Coordinates of C-alpha atoms and ligand atoms in Angstrom, one line a residue:
M273 CA -23.9 -14.4 -3.9
E274 CA -22.9 -12.6 -7.0
R275 CA -22.8 -8.8 -6.7
F276 CA -24.3 -6.4 -9.3
L277 CA -23.4 -2.8 -9.7
A278 CA -27.0 -1.7 -10.2
L279 CA -28.0 -3.4 -7.0
E280 CA -25.0 -1.9 -5.2
L281 CA -26.0 1.6 -6.4
A282 CA -29.6 1.2 -5.3
S283 CA -28.3 -0.1 -1.9
T284 CA -26.4 3.1 -1.2
I285 CA -29.7 4.2 0.4
R286 CA -29.9 2.0 3.5
H287 CA -31.1 1.6 7.0
D288 CA -28.7 3.3 9.4
G289 CA -29.3 0.7 12.1
S290 CA -31.3 3.0 14.4
G291 CA -34.5 3.7 12.7
G292 CA -33.3 6.2 10.1
I293 CA -32.0 6.1 6.6
A294 CA -28.3 6.4 5.7
D295 CA -27.1 7.6 2.3
D296 CA -23.6 6.4 1.3
L297 CA -23.5 9.1 -1.4
L298 CA -24.3 12.0 1.0
T299 CA -20.8 13.5 0.8
L300 CA -18.0 13.7 -1.7
R301 CA -15.9 11.4 0.5
G302 CA -18.7 8.9 0.9
T303 CA -19.2 8.8 -2.9
A304 CA -15.4 8.4 -3.5
L305 CA -15.4 5.5 -1.0
W306 CA -18.3 3.9 -2.6
I307 CA -16.7 4.1 -6.1
E308 CA -13.5 2.7 -4.6
K309 CA -15.4 -0.2 -3.2
Q310 CA -16.9 -1.0 -6.6
S311 CA -13.6 -1.2 -8.3
E312 CA -13.8 -4.9 -8.9
L313 CA -17.3 -4.7 -10.5
L314 CA -16.3 -1.6 -12.5
A315 CA -13.1 -3.2 -13.7
G316 CA -14.7 -5.0 -16.6
R317 CA -16.7 -1.9 -17.6
T318 CA -14.4 1.1 -17.5
P319 CA -10.6 1.3 -17.6
G320 CA -8.7 2.9 -14.8
G321 CA -10.1 3.9 -11.4
G322 CA -9.2 6.9 -9.3
V323 CA -11.8 9.4 -10.4
L324 CA -11.8 12.7 -8.5
V325 CA -15.3 13.0 -7.1
D326 CA -16.7 16.5 -7.4
E327 CA -20.1 17.8 -6.5
R328 CA -21.4 17.6 -10.1
F329 CA -20.3 14.0 -10.5
R330 CA -21.9 13.1 -7.1
S331 CA -25.2 14.6 -8.2
E332 CA -25.0 12.7 -11.5
V333 CA -24.5 9.4 -9.6
I334 CA -27.4 10.3 -7.4
G335 CA -29.5 11.0 -10.5
L336 CA -28.7 7.6 -11.9
R337 CA -29.5 6.0 -8.6
Q338 CA -32.9 7.7 -8.6
A339 CA -33.6 6.3 -12.0
V340 CA -32.4 2.8 -11.0
R341 CA -34.6 2.8 -7.9
A342 CA -37.6 3.9 -9.9
L343 CA -37.1 1.0 -12.3
F344 CA -36.5 -1.4 -9.4
A345 CA -39.9 -0.3 -8.1
R346 CA -41.3 -1.1 -11.5
A347 CA -39.5 -4.4 -11.6
V348 CA -40.9 -5.6 -8.2
S349 CA -44.5 -4.3 -9.0
P350 CA -47.2 -5.3 -8.2
A351 CA -45.4 -6.0 -4.9
P352 CA -44.7 -2.8 -3.0
P353 CA -41.3 -1.0 -3.6
S354 CA -38.8 -0.2 -1.0
P355 CA -40.5 2.2 1.4
A356 CA -37.4 4.5 1.5
D357 CA -38.5 6.4 -1.6
A358 CA -41.8 4.9 -2.5
R359 CA -43.6 8.2 -2.3
R360 CA -41.1 10.2 -4.4
L361 CA -40.2 7.9 -7.3
M362 CA -39.1 9.3 -10.7
P363 CA -41.7 8.3 -13.3
A364 CA -40.6 5.1 -15.0
D365 CA -40.5 6.6 -18.5
E366 CA -38.3 9.4 -17.3
A367 CA -36.0 6.9 -15.5
L368 CA -35.7 4.8 -18.7
A369 CA -34.9 7.9 -20.8
H370 CA -32.3 9.1 -18.2
I371 CA -30.4 5.8 -18.0
N372 CA -30.4 5.5 -21.8
K373 CA -29.1 9.0 -22.1
V374 CA -26.3 8.5 -19.7
A375 CA -25.3 5.2 -21.3
A376 CA -25.3 6.8 -24.7
R377 CA -22.7 9.4 -23.6
V378 CA -20.0 6.8 -24.2
P379 CA -20.0 4.9 -27.4
V380 CA -18.4 1.5 -26.8
I381 CA -16.7 -1.1 -29.0
L382 CA -16.9 -4.8 -28.4
R383 CA -13.6 -6.6 -28.1
M384 CA -12.8 -10.2 -27.5
E385 CA -10.0 -11.1 -25.1
W386 CA -8.7 -14.7 -24.8
P387 CA -5.7 -15.1 -22.5
P388 CA -4.0 -18.5 -22.7
G389 CA -5.5 -21.0 -20.3
E390 CA -8.7 -18.9 -19.7
A391 CA -12.1 -18.7 -21.3
P392 CA -12.6 -16.0 -23.9
K393 CA -14.3 -12.9 -22.7
A394 CA -16.3 -10.2 -24.4
R395 CA -15.2 -6.8 -23.2
L396 CA -16.8 -3.4 -24.0
M397 CA -14.2 -0.7 -24.5
A398 CA -15.2 2.9 -23.9
T399 CA -14.2 5.4 -26.6
E400 CA -14.5 8.4 -24.3
T401 CA -11.7 9.6 -22.2
D402 CA -13.4 11.8 -19.6
P403 CA -13.3 9.5 -16.5
H404 CA -16.5 10.9 -15.0
V405 CA -18.5 10.4 -18.2
R406 CA -17.0 6.9 -18.6
L407 CA -17.9 5.9 -15.1
L408 CA -21.4 7.3 -15.3
A409 CA -22.0 5.5 -18.6
A410 CA -20.6 2.3 -17.1
L411 CA -23.1 2.6 -14.2
A412 CA -25.9 3.2 -16.6
R413 CA -24.9 0.2 -18.8
A414 CA -24.8 -1.9 -15.6
A415 CA -28.3 -0.9 -14.9
I416 CA -29.4 -1.9 -18.4
D417 CA -27.7 -5.2 -18.1
F418 CA -29.2 -5.9 -14.7
L419 CA -32.7 -4.9 -15.6
T420 CA -32.7 -6.8 -18.9
G421 CA -31.1 -9.9 -17.4
P422 CA -32.4 -12.8 -15.4
Q423 CA -31.8 -11.1 -12.1
R424 CA -34.8 -8.8 -12.6
E425 CA -37.2 -11.6 -11.8
Q426 CA -35.3 -12.3 -8.5
L427 CA -35.4 -8.7 -7.4
H428 CA -37.5 -8.1 -4.4
A429 CA -38.1 -5.4 -1.8
C430 CA -37.7 -6.8 1.7
T431 CA -41.0 -6.7 3.6
A432 CA -39.6 -6.8 7.1
P433 CA -40.6 -3.9 9.4
R434 CA -38.3 -0.9 8.9
C435 CA -36.2 -2.7 6.1
I436 CA -35.7 -0.7 2.9
R437 CA -33.5 -3.1 1.0
Y438 CA -33.8 -4.5 -2.4
F439 CA -32.3 -7.9 -2.7
L440 CA -32.1 -10.9 -5.0
K441 CA -34.1 -13.9 -3.9
S442 CA -32.0 -17.0 -3.8
H443 CA -35.0 -19.3 -3.6
G444 CA -38.6 -18.9 -4.4
R445 CA -40.1 -18.6 -1.0
Q446 CA -37.6 -16.2 0.4
E447 CA -39.4 -13.1 1.7
W448 CA -36.6 -11.3 3.6
C449 CA -33.2 -9.9 2.6
K450 CA -31.4 -11.6 5.6
P451 CA -32.2 -13.8 8.5
S452 CA -32.3 -11.0 11.0
C453 CA -35.1 -9.4 8.9
G454 CA -37.0 -12.7 8.9
N455 CA -36.7 -12.8 12.7
R456 CA -38.0 -9.3 13.0
A457 CA -40.8 -9.9 10.6
R458 CA -41.9 -13.1 12.4
A459 CA -41.7 -11.4 15.8
A460 CA -43.9 -8.5 14.5
R461 CA -46.3 -11.0 13.1
H462 CA -46.4 -12.9 16.4
Y463 CA -46.9 -9.6 18.3
R464 CA -49.8 -8.6 16.0
R465 CA -51.4 -12.0 16.4
R466 CA -51.2 -11.6 20.2
Q467 CA -52.7 -8.1 20.0
T468 CA -55.7 -9.3 17.9
A469 CA -56.2 -12.5 19.9
P470 CA -55.8 -11.7 23.6
G471 CA -55.5 -14.8 25.7
G472 CA -54.1 -16.9 22.8
G473 CA -51.5 -19.1 24.1
S474 CA -48.1 -19.2 22.5
G475 CA -47.4 -22.6 21.1
P476 CA -44.1 -24.5 21.3
S477 CA -41.5 -22.8 19.1
Ligands
ZN744 ZN1 -34.6 -6.8 5.1

């Protein structure tokens, strides 16, 4: 499955495997590791890696994530958003303005690259040299690309108990982000049915 920066950013808030919520961007080290892991996705968007993560940069990435998650909530509506932050979402107009503002911090020029033997590629070149600003703007542009692209219609918040993930549906009837979520959801459904209908026999599985 293709990976998208905006989805990766939103997914830094995740289930910790034991009933709580983990945040990959909680610390400077965690944030640096996350940026490092995105190097392939970032490569087409901003030159050079290796930014030094400081507290200010970390909080700016988190600000962008808040805006992205607010717009993910809008994208999946009227279905419910991820329960992780459903009750403290940034207003959608504020989220839009924020992403646009961060993207605008780096003017970009469009270049064509056509190495022999390969397909030509359009590449956006940043005209700003501050690596922090460049990276933040690249993340904001990725959010714009994602939300204005065809992926938006496949975006879905997993409805399995305790799951907080946004994911891309690969087929129309897919309800859960992964098979283990489907198993948990079916088990919970089965349990509820047994609770409401005592004596109901369990059929062959
Ligand atoms: Zn799930």
